[in-house]
Amino acid sequence: MMSFTFPVRFLSYWNVYEAASNIIDRFFRQTKVNPMSLRVVNSFKIEAPCQALAISPDGARLAFYQNFGSGILVYKTDGAYDQYFKRGGTDASLNIAFISDEKIVTRPASKHEFDSIGEIWNINPRHPTQLLASCSTNPEMARRAASKLAVSDLRKTLLLASARSNICNINVFDAETFSVRTPTVNPLNGIVGSIAASDTNGLIAVGMVGGDIYFLSINNLDIVKIIEDFFTHEISFGSLEFSPDGDHICIGRGLSTSDLKSRAPGGLSLLNIRDGRIFFNYDTHGIGVKCISWSFDSRYFAALISKSCHLFRITDAGLVEKEGEIRDVTAMKFSTKGNTLFCLNTNTVVHYELPARI
């Protein structure tokens, strides 16, 4: 069998060429968008690399999960430093979300904190940061911390998924009292890839790894609808997010990392809640969708695919058009106020403004 090896000198030249090409590409084409679509309002540095992003309901503060140190950094949206608090533990797969302007929910800081599946923190700047409450579940499920958490669109419902022995329970808490609002019923087989909740349409969506999407009633957890075999690969986690008006749900499937892109289908779909019809599909070429976010008016939605934020809008005719793409993004989130989008790249935050037009 004939083999062929590139000369060492050629490889070194090629590496230099590749590195130079990447620098030029990032400098000139980091943001690929329609010039009419986005305007940079502000950009600022945060003091440490972070990997998760949440925005307060009043749109005034941003919370970030620090990559090293298991801490939460809080900044005002104009870039002013607000506060930092240490959670302890080293759980890097952290989910964070605002329940109110001054309360954040996180997963437990340590895998060994078996008596809790969620923690509520007070971040009122006038008082010391403190742990307000721990959300506990029934004893037989308390041996595993929540795998996923979500806060509903109107901030009335806190959703935590916990699992043990491949059996998943969906736990619904009141977002103000932190008490169990709905008894846990209908345990689901498998691992939860993503969950979402909407007070507006009264639904909970649960995407199972390598399996189905369940739509449950937010009031009693009865199964309303099942989309079978949507997440077709055993390790495709996926993302789910209801639109604020409750009319649509955006579904991201495939792997959450690009280095395994050949092992799962990937893709982004938009489903109409009223008729259950999927009317938009976007091929991500096997790369998984890390997260999805909607603008407050439900006109725009964004999907983080690998390290690029893909921006879409829904026209008056009900069609979906791609507005553009922002590269080198670690996390992103639409603001709850106005047509604004925040993108995080390790420790740099860029604040974009979208046009009000459709």
Coordinates of C-alpha atoms in Angstrom, one line a residue:
M1 CA 0.0 0.0 0.0
M2 CA 1.4 3.4 -1.0
S3 CA 1.6 6.0 1.7
F4 CA 2.3 9.7 1.4
T5 CA 3.6 12.1 4.0
F6 CA 3.7 15.9 3.7
P7 CA 7.2 17.4 4.0
V8 CA 7.8 19.0 7.4
R9 CA 8.6 22.4 5.8
F10 CA 5.3 22.3 3.9
L11 CA 3.3 21.5 7.0
S12 CA 5.0 24.5 8.9
Y13 CA 4.1 26.8 6.0
W14 CA 0.6 25.5 6.0
N15 CA 0.2 26.0 9.7
V16 CA 1.4 29.6 9.4
Y17 CA -1.1 30.1 6.5
E18 CA -3.9 28.7 8.5
A19 CA -3.2 30.8 11.5
A20 CA -3.0 33.9 9.4
S21 CA -6.2 33.1 7.7
N22 CA -8.0 32.6 11.0
I23 CA -6.8 36.0 12.3
I24 CA -7.9 37.7 9.1
D25 CA -11.2 35.9 9.1
R26 CA -11.9 36.9 12.8
F27 CA -10.9 40.5 12.2
F28 CA -12.8 41.2 9.1
R29 CA -15.7 38.8 9.3
Q30 CA -16.4 38.2 13.0
T31 CA -20.0 39.5 12.5
K32 CA -21.7 38.4 9.4
V33 CA -25.1 40.2 9.3
N34 CA -27.3 42.4 7.3
P35 CA -26.0 45.9 8.0
M36 CA -29.6 47.0 8.6
S37 CA -30.2 44.3 11.3
L38 CA -27.7 45.0 14.1
R39 CA -26.1 48.0 15.8
V40 CA -23.5 47.7 18.4
V41 CA -24.6 49.7 21.4
N42 CA -21.9 48.9 23.9
S43 CA -19.1 46.4 24.7
F44 CA -17.3 45.8 27.9
K45 CA -14.9 43.4 29.6
I46 CA -15.8 41.3 32.7
E47 CA -13.2 40.4 35.2
A48 CA -13.0 36.6 34.5
P49 CA -13.8 34.1 31.8
C50 CA -17.4 32.9 32.0
Q51 CA -19.6 30.4 30.2
A52 CA -23.2 31.1 31.2
L53 CA -25.4 34.2 30.9
A54 CA -28.7 35.3 32.4
I55 CA -30.6 38.6 32.3
S56 CA -32.8 40.0 35.0
P57 CA -36.6 40.6 34.2
D58 CA -36.1 44.4 34.3
G59 CA -33.3 44.1 31.8
A60 CA -30.9 46.0 34.1
R61 CA -28.4 43.3 35.2
L62 CA -26.5 40.4 33.7
A63 CA -25.3 37.3 35.7
F64 CA -22.5 35.1 34.5
Y65 CA -21.1 31.8 35.8
Q66 CA -17.4 31.9 36.2
N67 CA -15.4 29.2 34.5
F68 CA -12.9 28.7 37.3
G69 CA -13.9 29.3 40.9
S70 CA -17.6 28.4 40.8
G71 CA -18.7 31.9 41.4
I72 CA -21.4 34.2 40.0
L73 CA -20.5 37.6 38.5
V74 CA -23.2 40.2 38.3
Y75 CA -22.9 43.3 36.1
K76 CA -25.2 46.1 35.1
T77 CA -26.1 46.1 31.4
D78 CA -24.1 49.3 30.9
G79 CA -21.0 47.4 31.9
A80 CA -20.7 48.6 35.5
Y81 CA -19.6 46.0 38.0
D82 CA -22.3 45.0 40.5
Q83 CA -21.2 42.1 42.7
Y84 CA -19.6 38.6 42.9
F85 CA -20.5 35.7 45.2
K86 CA -18.8 32.4 45.7
R87 CA -21.0 29.3 45.6
G88 CA -18.4 26.7 46.5
G89 CA -18.1 23.4 44.8
T90 CA -16.8 22.8 41.2
D91 CA -19.8 22.0 39.2
A92 CA -19.0 23.4 35.7
S93 CA -22.3 22.2 34.1
L94 CA -24.2 25.0 35.9
N95 CA -27.5 26.5 34.8
I96 CA -28.4 29.9 36.1
A97 CA -31.6 32.0 35.7
F98 CA -33.2 35.0 37.3
I99 CA -36.5 34.4 39.1
S100 CA -36.9 38.1 39.9
D101 CA -34.8 41.2 39.6
E102 CA -33.0 40.3 42.9
K103 CA -33.2 36.5 43.0
I104 CA -31.1 34.0 41.0
V105 CA -31.7 30.2 40.9
T106 CA -28.8 27.8 40.3
R107 CA -28.1 24.1 40.6
P108 CA -26.5 23.0 43.8
A109 CA -22.8 23.9 44.1
S110 CA -21.7 20.4 44.7
K111 CA -22.8 16.9 43.4
H112 CA -22.7 15.8 47.1
E113 CA -25.5 18.1 48.2
F114 CA -28.2 15.5 47.9
D115 CA -30.9 17.2 50.0
S116 CA -31.4 19.9 47.4
I117 CA -32.0 20.1 43.6
G118 CA -31.9 23.9 43.3
E119 CA -30.7 27.0 45.2
I120 CA -32.3 30.4 45.4
W121 CA -29.9 33.3 46.0
N122 CA -30.7 36.9 47.0
I123 CA -28.5 39.4 45.1
N124 CA -30.1 42.6 46.4
P125 CA -27.1 45.0 46.3
R126 CA -28.3 46.7 49.5
H127 CA -27.9 43.5 51.5
P128 CA -25.2 40.8 51.7
T129 CA -25.7 38.0 49.2
Q130 CA -27.4 35.1 50.9
L131 CA -28.9 31.7 50.2
L132 CA -32.7 32.2 50.5
A133 CA -33.9 28.7 50.0
S134 CA -33.1 25.2 48.8
C135 CA -35.7 23.5 46.6
S136 CA -36.1 19.9 47.9
T137 CA -38.0 17.1 46.2
N138 CA -39.4 13.8 47.4
P139 CA -36.9 11.6 49.4
E140 CA -36.4 8.9 46.8
M141 CA -35.4 11.5 44.2
A142 CA -33.2 13.6 46.4
R143 CA -30.1 11.5 45.7
R144 CA -29.4 13.3 42.5
A145 CA -29.2 17.1 41.9
A146 CA -31.3 18.7 39.2
S147 CA -30.0 17.9 35.7
K148 CA -31.8 20.9 34.1
L149 CA -33.6 24.0 35.3
A150 CA -35.9 26.5 33.7
V151 CA -37.9 29.6 34.7
S152 CA -41.2 30.2 32.9
D153 CA -41.8 33.3 30.8
L154 CA -43.8 35.2 33.4
R155 CA -41.5 34.1 36.2
K156 CA -44.3 32.3 38.1
T157 CA -42.9 28.8 37.7
L158 CA -39.6 27.2 38.5
L159 CA -38.9 23.9 36.8
L160 CA -36.3 21.4 37.9
A161 CA -35.7 18.0 36.4
S162 CA -34.1 15.4 38.7
A163 CA -33.2 11.8 37.8
R164 CA -32.1 8.6 39.4
S165 CA -31.5 5.2 37.8
N166 CA -32.5 6.6 34.4
I167 CA -35.9 7.7 35.7
C168 CA -36.6 11.4 35.3
N169 CA -39.0 13.4 37.5
I170 CA -40.3 16.9 36.6
N171 CA -40.6 19.1 39.7
V172 CA -42.7 22.3 39.5
F173 CA -42.1 24.9 42.2
D174 CA -43.8 28.2 42.9
A175 CA -41.2 30.9 41.9
E176 CA -42.2 33.2 44.8
T177 CA -42.5 30.8 47.7
F178 CA -40.1 28.1 46.4
S179 CA -42.6 25.4 47.5
V180 CA -43.6 22.4 45.4
R181 CA -46.6 23.6 43.5
T182 CA -47.5 20.5 41.6
P183 CA -46.9 16.9 42.9
T184 CA -44.4 15.0 40.8
V185 CA -46.2 12.6 38.6
N186 CA -45.6 10.8 35.3
P187 CA -41.9 10.0 35.7
L188 CA -40.2 9.7 32.3
N189 CA -37.7 7.1 31.2
G190 CA -34.3 8.4 30.2
I191 CA -32.2 11.5 30.6
V192 CA -33.5 15.0 30.1
G193 CA -31.7 17.0 27.4
S194 CA -33.6 20.3 27.8
I195 CA -36.7 21.7 29.5
A196 CA -38.8 24.8 29.0
A197 CA -41.9 26.2 30.6
S198 CA -44.5 28.8 29.5
D199 CA -47.1 30.4 31.8
T200 CA -48.6 32.0 28.8
N201 CA -49.7 28.8 27.1
G202 CA -49.7 26.6 30.2
L203 CA -47.2 24.0 28.8
I204 CA -44.0 22.4 29.9
A205 CA -41.7 20.9 27.2
V206 CA -39.3 18.1 28.0
G207 CA -36.7 16.9 25.5
M208 CA -35.3 13.5 26.2
V209 CA -31.8 12.5 25.2
G210 CA -32.0 10.2 22.1
G211 CA -35.8 10.1 22.3
D212 CA -39.0 12.1 22.4
I213 CA -40.3 15.6 23.2
Y214 CA -43.1 15.6 25.8
F215 CA -45.5 18.4 26.2
L216 CA -47.0 18.5 29.8
S217 CA -49.7 20.6 31.4
I218 CA -48.0 23.1 33.7
N219 CA -50.9 22.7 36.2
N220 CA -51.0 18.9 36.7
L221 CA -48.1 17.5 34.6
D222 CA -50.5 15.5 32.5
I223 CA -49.0 14.6 29.1
V224 CA -50.7 16.7 26.4
K225 CA -48.7 15.7 23.3
I226 CA -45.6 13.6 22.4
I227 CA -43.4 14.1 19.4
E228 CA -41.7 10.8 19.0
D229 CA -38.1 10.1 18.1
F230 CA -37.3 13.8 17.6
F231 CA -33.9 13.6 19.2
T232 CA -32.7 10.7 17.2
H233 CA -29.2 10.0 18.6
E234 CA -28.5 8.7 22.1
I235 CA -26.1 11.5 22.9
S236 CA -27.9 14.5 21.3
F237 CA -29.0 16.7 24.1
G238 CA -30.8 19.6 22.3
S239 CA -32.4 22.8 23.4
L240 CA -36.0 24.0 23.8
E241 CA -37.4 27.5 24.2
F242 CA -41.0 28.8 24.1
S243 CA -41.6 32.2 22.5
P244 CA -42.8 34.9 25.0
D245 CA -46.3 35.0 23.3
G246 CA -46.6 31.2 23.7
D247 CA -47.4 30.6 20.0
H248 CA -44.2 28.8 19.1
I249 CA -41.4 26.7 20.4
C250 CA -37.9 26.6 18.9
I251 CA -36.3 23.2 19.1
G252 CA -32.6 22.6 18.7
R253 CA -31.3 19.1 18.3
G254 CA -28.0 17.4 17.8
L255 CA -24.8 17.4 19.9
S256 CA -23.8 20.2 22.1
T257 CA -20.2 20.1 20.9
S258 CA -18.9 20.4 17.3
D259 CA -16.1 17.9 17.7
L260 CA -18.6 15.1 17.6
K261 CA -20.6 16.5 14.7
S262 CA -20.4 13.5 12.6
R263 CA -22.3 11.4 15.1
A264 CA -25.6 13.2 15.3
P265 CA -27.9 15.0 12.8
G266 CA -28.1 18.5 14.3
G267 CA -30.8 21.0 13.2
L268 CA -33.1 23.8 14.3
S269 CA -36.9 23.6 14.0
L270 CA -39.8 25.9 14.7
L271 CA -43.1 24.4 15.9
N272 CA -46.5 26.1 15.9
I273 CA -48.1 25.4 19.3
R274 CA -51.6 25.9 18.1
D275 CA -51.6 23.3 15.3
G276 CA -48.6 21.2 16.3
R277 CA -47.0 21.8 12.9
I278 CA -43.3 22.2 12.3
F279 CA -43.1 24.9 9.7
F280 CA -39.4 25.8 9.7
N281 CA -36.2 23.7 9.6
Y282 CA -32.6 24.9 9.5
D283 CA -29.7 22.5 8.8
T284 CA -26.8 22.9 11.2
H285 CA -24.7 20.3 9.4
G286 CA -24.5 18.0 12.3
I287 CA -23.5 20.6 14.9
G288 CA -25.6 20.7 18.0
V289 CA -27.6 23.7 19.2
K290 CA -26.3 24.9 22.6
C291 CA -29.0 27.4 23.5
I292 CA -31.9 29.3 22.1
S293 CA -33.3 32.8 23.0
W294 CA -36.3 34.8 21.9
S295 CA -36.7 38.6 21.7
F296 CA -39.4 40.0 24.0
D297 CA -41.8 40.6 21.2
S298 CA -41.4 37.1 19.8
R299 CA -40.3 38.5 16.4
Y300 CA -36.7 37.4 16.6
F301 CA -35.0 34.2 17.9
A302 CA -31.3 33.3 18.1
A303 CA -29.6 30.0 18.3
L304 CA -26.0 29.3 19.5
I305 CA -24.6 26.7 17.1
S306 CA -21.0 25.8 18.0
K307 CA -19.4 29.3 18.6
S308 CA -21.7 31.2 16.3
C309 CA -25.0 33.0 17.1
H310 CA -27.5 32.6 14.3
L311 CA -30.2 35.2 14.2
F312 CA -33.7 34.7 12.6
R313 CA -36.9 36.8 12.4
I314 CA -40.5 35.9 11.7
T315 CA -42.2 38.1 9.1
D316 CA -45.8 39.3 9.1
A317 CA -46.5 36.6 6.5
G318 CA -45.3 33.9 9.0
L319 CA -42.1 33.1 7.1
V320 CA -38.8 32.7 8.8
E321 CA -35.8 34.6 7.4
K322 CA -32.2 34.4 8.6
E323 CA -30.9 37.8 9.5
G324 CA -27.2 36.9 9.9
E325 CA -24.6 35.3 12.1
I326 CA -22.3 36.6 14.9
R327 CA -19.1 34.6 15.4
D328 CA -17.0 33.8 18.4
V329 CA -19.9 33.6 20.9
T330 CA -19.7 31.7 24.2
A331 CA -23.2 32.5 25.4
M332 CA -26.0 34.8 24.3
K333 CA -29.4 36.1 25.5
F334 CA -32.0 38.5 24.4
S335 CA -33.0 41.1 26.9
T336 CA -36.4 41.1 28.4
K337 CA -36.7 44.8 27.5
G338 CA -36.5 46.1 24.0
N339 CA -35.0 44.5 20.9
T340 CA -31.5 44.0 22.4
L341 CA -29.2 41.0 22.3
F342 CA -26.2 40.3 24.6
C343 CA -23.4 38.1 23.3
L344 CA -20.6 36.8 25.6
N345 CA -17.2 35.8 24.2
T346 CA -15.3 34.4 27.2
N347 CA -14.9 37.7 29.1
T348 CA -16.1 40.3 26.6
V349 CA -19.8 41.3 26.4
V350 CA -21.2 43.0 23.3
H351 CA -24.6 44.6 23.4
Y352 CA -26.5 44.7 20.1
E353 CA -29.7 46.5 19.2
L354 CA -32.1 45.1 16.6
P355 CA -34.5 47.2 14.5
A356 CA -38.1 47.4 15.5
R357 CA -39.2 46.7 11.9
I358 CA -40.1 43.2 10.6

